[in-house]
């Protein structure tokens, strides 16, 4: 495994083009890897999108840049009504939104407990790539993503 704090700093310092290339590559490998786990009753795309949404909202607010990066996945998973403003409001006032993310988090931890170290690392790097779009990974975001590090 890697030095998590050092990795967070590296992601905070990525340029926009570097982040875009890394994000595209990691997304493909992560989805393929999760799909190969083939766990009945668990949709890897839903689980990944839900977990990343949890990472994005871990600090209690949702950054529009981070949201826009994951919007295509959220649209695919949750439908057309998943716009930025409704998500922002739901995480401020709606306990059900947080409960859904909590369930996706548990599902992701369960999925990754069956995965190899490379897939776990790729999921962590994908999450760090998304949450660092604002050039800062908050302590809460780090704590949230670090749940996956403990699986290794």
Short mmCIF file of C-alpha atoms in Angstrom, two decimals:
data_model
loop_
_atom_site.label_atom_id
_atom_site.label_comp_id
_atom_site.label_asym_id
_atom_site.label_seq_id
_atom_site.Cartn_x
_atom_site.Cartn_y
_atom_site.Cartn_z
CA UNK A 1 0.00 0.00 0.00
CA UNK A 2 1.03 3.58 -0.36
CA UNK A 3 1.51 6.55 1.93
CA UNK A 4 -2.04 7.94 1.95
CA UNK A 5 -1.22 11.49 3.06
CA UNK A 6 1.55 11.80 0.49
CA UNK A 7 -0.81 10.55 -2.18
CA UNK A 8 -3.43 13.14 -1.15
CA UNK A 9 -0.87 15.92 -1.59
CA UNK A 10 0.09 14.59 -5.03
CA UNK A 11 -3.55 14.65 -6.13
CA UNK A 12 -4.05 18.16 -4.79
CA UNK A 13 -1.13 19.29 -6.97
CA UNK A 14 -2.29 17.67 -10.24
CA UNK A 15 -2.92 19.95 -13.19
CA UNK A 16 -6.34 19.82 -14.84
CA UNK A 17 -5.06 17.88 -17.88
CA UNK A 18 -3.20 15.39 -15.65
CA UNK A 19 -6.33 14.91 -13.53
CA UNK A 20 -8.52 14.37 -16.62
CA UNK A 21 -6.22 11.71 -18.06
CA UNK A 22 -5.89 9.93 -14.72
CA UNK A 23 -9.62 10.10 -14.07
CA UNK A 24 -10.49 8.57 -17.45
CA UNK A 25 -7.97 5.76 -17.07
CA UNK A 26 -8.87 4.89 -13.49
CA UNK A 27 -12.62 4.97 -14.17
CA UNK A 28 -12.27 2.37 -16.93
CA UNK A 29 -10.05 0.05 -14.90
CA UNK A 30 -12.16 0.39 -11.75
CA UNK A 31 -15.47 -0.33 -13.47
CA UNK A 32 -13.97 -3.32 -15.27
CA UNK A 33 -12.46 -4.62 -12.04
CA UNK A 34 -15.64 -4.20 -10.03
CA UNK A 35 -17.67 -5.83 -12.79
CA UNK A 36 -15.34 -8.86 -12.75
CA UNK A 37 -16.16 -9.41 -9.07
CA UNK A 38 -19.65 -10.37 -10.30
CA UNK A 39 -21.42 -10.25 -6.94
CA UNK A 40 -25.14 -11.08 -7.23
CA UNK A 41 -27.41 -8.22 -6.18
CA UNK A 42 -24.67 -5.58 -6.21
CA UNK A 43 -24.44 -3.16 -9.13
CA UNK A 44 -20.84 -1.95 -9.25
CA UNK A 45 -21.71 1.27 -11.14
CA UNK A 46 -24.36 2.23 -8.58
CA UNK A 47 -22.07 1.34 -5.72
CA UNK A 48 -19.12 3.28 -7.11
CA UNK A 49 -21.23 6.35 -7.94
CA UNK A 50 -22.80 6.29 -4.49
CA UNK A 51 -19.44 5.91 -2.78
CA UNK A 52 -17.89 8.74 -4.78
CA UNK A 53 -20.90 10.93 -4.00
CA UNK A 54 -20.25 10.16 -0.35
CA UNK A 55 -16.62 11.18 -0.77
CA UNK A 56 -17.62 14.41 -2.49
CA UNK A 57 -20.07 15.27 0.29
CA UNK A 58 -17.97 13.98 3.20
CA UNK A 59 -17.01 17.47 4.28
CA UNK A 60 -20.68 18.43 4.64
CA UNK A 61 -20.89 20.41 1.42
CA UNK A 62 -20.77 19.57 -2.23
CA UNK A 63 -18.35 21.34 -4.52
CA UNK A 64 -19.80 22.05 -7.97
CA UNK A 65 -16.55 21.11 -9.75
CA UNK A 66 -16.47 17.75 -8.00
CA UNK A 67 -20.14 17.22 -8.75
CA UNK A 68 -19.68 17.98 -12.46
CA UNK A 69 -16.94 15.34 -12.69
CA UNK A 70 -19.21 12.63 -11.38
CA UNK A 71 -22.42 13.94 -12.98
CA UNK A 72 -22.44 11.45 -15.91
CA UNK A 73 -22.19 8.51 -13.51
CA UNK A 74 -24.82 10.00 -11.21
CA UNK A 75 -27.16 10.61 -14.13
CA UNK A 76 -26.76 7.00 -15.24
CA UNK A 77 -27.30 5.66 -11.75
CA UNK A 78 -29.89 7.97 -10.23
CA UNK A 79 -31.74 9.42 -13.25
CA UNK A 80 -32.38 12.87 -14.68
CA UNK A 81 -33.53 14.47 -11.41
CA UNK A 82 -30.07 14.38 -9.90
CA UNK A 83 -29.06 17.99 -10.48
CA UNK A 84 -26.46 19.86 -8.47
CA UNK A 85 -28.88 22.07 -6.53
CA UNK A 86 -31.11 19.19 -5.42
CA UNK A 87 -28.10 17.15 -4.32
CA UNK A 88 -26.68 20.11 -2.39
CA UNK A 89 -29.99 20.70 -0.63
CA UNK A 90 -30.56 17.04 0.12
CA UNK A 91 -27.23 16.74 1.90
CA UNK A 92 -27.99 19.77 3.96
CA UNK A 93 -31.46 18.78 5.07
CA UNK A 94 -32.33 15.24 4.01
CA UNK A 95 -31.25 12.39 6.18
CA UNK A 96 -32.35 9.84 3.55
CA UNK A 97 -29.67 11.09 1.12
CA UNK A 98 -27.01 10.52 3.74
CA UNK A 99 -28.44 7.11 4.62
CA UNK A 100 -28.31 6.05 0.97
CA UNK A 101 -24.66 7.11 0.77
CA UNK A 102 -23.95 5.24 3.99
CA UNK A 103 -25.39 2.08 2.40
CA UNK A 104 -23.33 2.56 -0.78
CA UNK A 105 -20.27 3.03 1.41
CA UNK A 106 -20.90 -0.27 3.17
CA UNK A 107 -21.49 -1.96 -0.19
CA UNK A 108 -18.22 -0.57 -1.56
CA UNK A 109 -16.29 -1.71 1.49
CA UNK A 110 -17.86 -5.16 1.06
CA UNK A 111 -16.97 -5.27 -2.64
CA UNK A 112 -13.39 -4.24 -2.01
CA UNK A 113 -12.97 -6.78 0.76
CA UNK A 114 -13.17 -9.34 -2.07
CA UNK A 115 -10.91 -7.41 -4.45
CA UNK A 116 -7.19 -7.51 -4.93
CA UNK A 117 -4.93 -4.70 -3.75
CA UNK A 118 -4.59 -3.20 -7.23
CA UNK A 119 -8.35 -2.69 -7.59
CA UNK A 120 -8.58 -1.19 -4.08
CA UNK A 121 -5.75 1.18 -4.92
CA UNK A 122 -7.42 2.17 -8.20
CA UNK A 123 -10.73 2.93 -6.45
CA UNK A 124 -8.92 5.05 -3.86
CA UNK A 125 -7.03 6.92 -6.58
CA UNK A 126 -10.23 7.51 -8.55
CA UNK A 127 -11.92 8.96 -5.47
CA UNK A 128 -8.91 11.16 -4.70
CA UNK A 129 -8.93 12.36 -8.29
CA UNK A 130 -12.56 13.48 -7.98
CA UNK A 131 -12.36 15.11 -4.55
CA UNK A 132 -9.16 16.99 -5.39
CA UNK A 133 -10.68 18.97 -8.29
CA UNK A 134 -10.83 22.00 -6.02
CA UNK A 135 -7.12 21.44 -5.23
CA UNK A 136 -7.91 20.56 -1.61
CA UNK A 137 -8.78 17.26 0.00
CA UNK A 138 -10.45 18.10 3.30
CA UNK A 139 -9.83 16.08 6.46
CA UNK A 140 -13.35 14.67 6.27
CA UNK A 141 -12.86 13.64 2.64
CA UNK A 142 -9.58 11.96 3.61
CA UNK A 143 -11.22 10.17 6.51
CA UNK A 144 -14.08 8.97 4.30
CA UNK A 145 -11.81 7.62 1.56
CA UNK A 146 -9.40 6.17 4.11
CA UNK A 147 -12.11 3.62 5.01
CA UNK A 148 -11.05 1.83 1.85
CA UNK A 149 -7.37 1.88 2.79
CA UNK A 150 -8.22 -0.11 5.91
CA UNK A 151 -9.55 -2.92 3.70
CA UNK A 152 -6.02 -3.71 2.48
#
